[in-house]
Tab-separated table of C-alpha atoms in Angstrom:
chain	number	residue	atom	x	y	z
A	1	MET	CA	1.593	84.486	11.858
A	2	SER	CA	3.179	84.584	15.273
A	3	GLU	CA	6.878	84.522	15.864
A	4	ASN	CA	6.837	81.003	17.453
A	5	SER	CA	4.695	79.425	14.748
A	6	PRO	CA	6.457	77.191	12.251
A	7	SER	CA	6.652	78.482	8.738
A	8	ARG	CA	4.858	76.837	5.850
A	9	LEU	CA	8.209	75.438	4.715
A	10	ASP	CA	8.830	73.921	8.189
A	11	LEU	CA	5.379	72.295	8.110
A	12	LEU	CA	5.944	70.867	4.647
A	13	CYS	CA	9.344	69.460	5.654
A	14	PHE	CA	7.760	67.924	8.753
A	15	ALA	CA	4.957	66.390	6.658
A	16	ARG	CA	7.527	64.942	4.272
A	17	ARG	CA	9.452	63.287	7.151
A	18	VAL	CA	6.234	61.770	8.539
A	19	VAL	CA	5.242	60.373	5.142
A	20	GLN	CA	8.760	59.042	4.584
A	21	GLN	CA	8.762	57.257	7.980
A	22	GLN	CA	5.346	55.756	7.296
A	23	ALA	CA	6.452	54.611	3.854
A	24	GLU	CA	9.607	53.011	5.264
A	25	ARG	CA	7.574	51.159	7.911
A	26	SER	CA	5.071	50.001	5.310
A	27	LEU	CA	7.841	48.809	3.001
A	28	ALA	CA	9.515	46.970	5.877
A	29	GLU	CA	6.225	45.236	6.672
A	30	ILE	CA	5.709	44.279	3.036
A	31	ASP	CA	9.298	42.971	2.911
A	32	ARG	CA	8.525	40.775	5.942
A	33	TRP	CA	5.403	39.448	4.214
A	34	ILE	CA	7.420	38.721	1.084
A	35	ALA	CA	10.033	36.860	3.132
A	36	VAL	CA	7.338	34.720	4.767
A	37	GLU	CA	5.823	33.849	1.386
A	38	GLU	CA	9.265	33.040	-0.050
A	39	ARG	CA	9.926	30.674	2.874
A	40	LYS	CA	6.556	28.980	2.312
A	41	ALA	CA	7.259	28.593	-1.398
A	42	ALA	CA	10.711	27.165	-0.676
A	43	ALA	CA	9.224	24.692	1.805
A	44	LEU	CA	6.678	23.568	-0.804
A	45	ARG	CA	9.420	23.145	-3.415
A	46	HIS	CA	11.511	21.181	-0.921
A	47	ALA	CA	8.566	18.914	-0.038
A	48	ALA	CA	7.806	18.302	-3.715
A	49	GLU	CA	11.442	17.436	-4.385
A	50	ARG	CA	11.509	15.091	-1.393
A	51	ASP	CA	8.341	13.387	-2.652
A	52	ARG	CA	9.879	12.920	-6.108
A	53	GLN	CA	12.902	11.260	-4.529
A	54	ARG	CA	10.859	9.029	-2.182
A	55	PRO	CA	10.780	5.383	-3.276
A	56	ASP	CA	7.485	3.539	-3.601
A	57	TRP	CA	8.600	0.665	-1.356
A	58	VAL	CA	11.226	0.175	1.344
A	59	VAL	CA	12.398	-2.731	3.444
A	60	GLN	CA	13.350	-2.170	7.041
A	61	TYR	CA	16.365	-4.104	8.214
A	62	GLY	CA	16.857	-5.399	11.716
A	63	LEU	CA	19.405	-4.087	14.169
A	64	ASN	CA	22.047	-6.436	12.730
A	65	ARG	CA	21.360	-4.899	9.268
A	66	ARG	CA	21.019	-8.397	7.755
A	67	ASN	CA	17.492	-9.564	8.500
A	68	ILE	CA	14.560	-7.822	6.886
A	69	ASP	CA	12.036	-6.957	9.587
A	70	TRP	CA	9.276	-5.169	7.651
A	71	LEU	CA	8.084	-4.079	4.256
A	72	HIS	CA	6.789	-0.496	4.081
A	73	ARG	CA	5.399	1.930	1.551
A	74	GLY	CA	7.883	4.683	0.790
A	75	ASP	CA	5.783	7.303	2.565
A	76	CYS	CA	5.305	5.335	5.802
A	77	TRP	CA	6.035	7.329	8.968
A	78	ALA	CA	7.179	4.181	10.787
A	79	ALA	CA	9.817	3.503	8.154
A	80	ALA	CA	11.016	7.083	8.324
A	81	LYS	CA	11.501	6.805	12.080
A	82	SER	CA	13.565	3.609	11.967
A	83	GLY	CA	16.402	4.878	9.773
A	84	ARG	CA	17.254	1.309	8.752
A	85	CYS	CA	15.354	1.216	5.482
A	86	ARG	CA	16.460	0.705	1.907
A	87	PRO	CA	14.416	1.308	-1.240
A	88	VAL	CA	13.229	-1.672	-3.282
A	89	THR	CA	11.400	-2.118	-6.556
A	90	ARG	CA	7.820	-3.340	-6.794
A	91	GLU	CA	9.064	-6.784	-7.831
A	92	GLN	CA	11.433	-6.934	-4.859
A	93	ALA	CA	8.604	-5.882	-2.539
A	94	LEU	CA	6.355	-8.632	-3.907
A	95	ASP	CA	9.188	-11.120	-3.540
A	96	ALA	CA	9.728	-10.051	0.070
A	97	LEU	CA	6.060	-10.663	0.836
A	98	ARG	CA	6.265	-14.091	-0.832
A	99	HIS	CA	9.206	-14.876	1.452
A	100	ASP	CA	7.128	-14.052	4.548
A	101	VAL	CA	8.543	-10.635	5.262
A	102	PRO	CA	5.807	-9.023	7.343
A	103	ALA	CA	3.969	-6.041	5.929
A	104	CYS	CA	3.851	-2.906	8.047
A	105	THR	CA	0.585	-2.713	9.948
A	106	HIS	CA	0.502	1.083	9.595
A	107	CYS	CA	0.937	1.636	5.864
A	108	GLN	CA	-0.220	-1.839	4.730
A	109	PRO	CA	1.912	-2.251	1.616
A	110	ASP	CA	0.487	-5.729	1.004
A	111	THR	CA	-2.942	-4.218	0.392
A	112	GLU	CA	-1.573	-1.686	-2.079
A	113	LEU	CA	0.457	-4.383	-3.825
A	114	GLY	CA	-2.663	-6.537	-4.107
A	115	VAL	CA	-1.300	-9.325	-1.937
A	116	LEU	CA	-3.726	-10.306	0.782
A	117	GLU	CA	-3.300	-13.244	3.098
């Protein structure tokens, strides 16, 4: 063995450092994957909770907050955009339709309620 050559101990220590660095990088990557999956799971739990809290029917009030402009299903995107909606029961939704409150043309709650004109 030449004078400038590393000893067997030096080579083993070097090999250990390389393996340790690779292991740390691999663990960091796995930790990132775990974090992504945890965020996905949390988003699914949040969506499920939001769906449980969503009413079946909502009425959309006018700008003056007195007149009812539309009847929507609880999952209607148009109702979600307006921000002027209040939940109602099935009976209240049927009553609104009987009192000529227009049904949303997007979600068609009258069809789901079995009320067709």
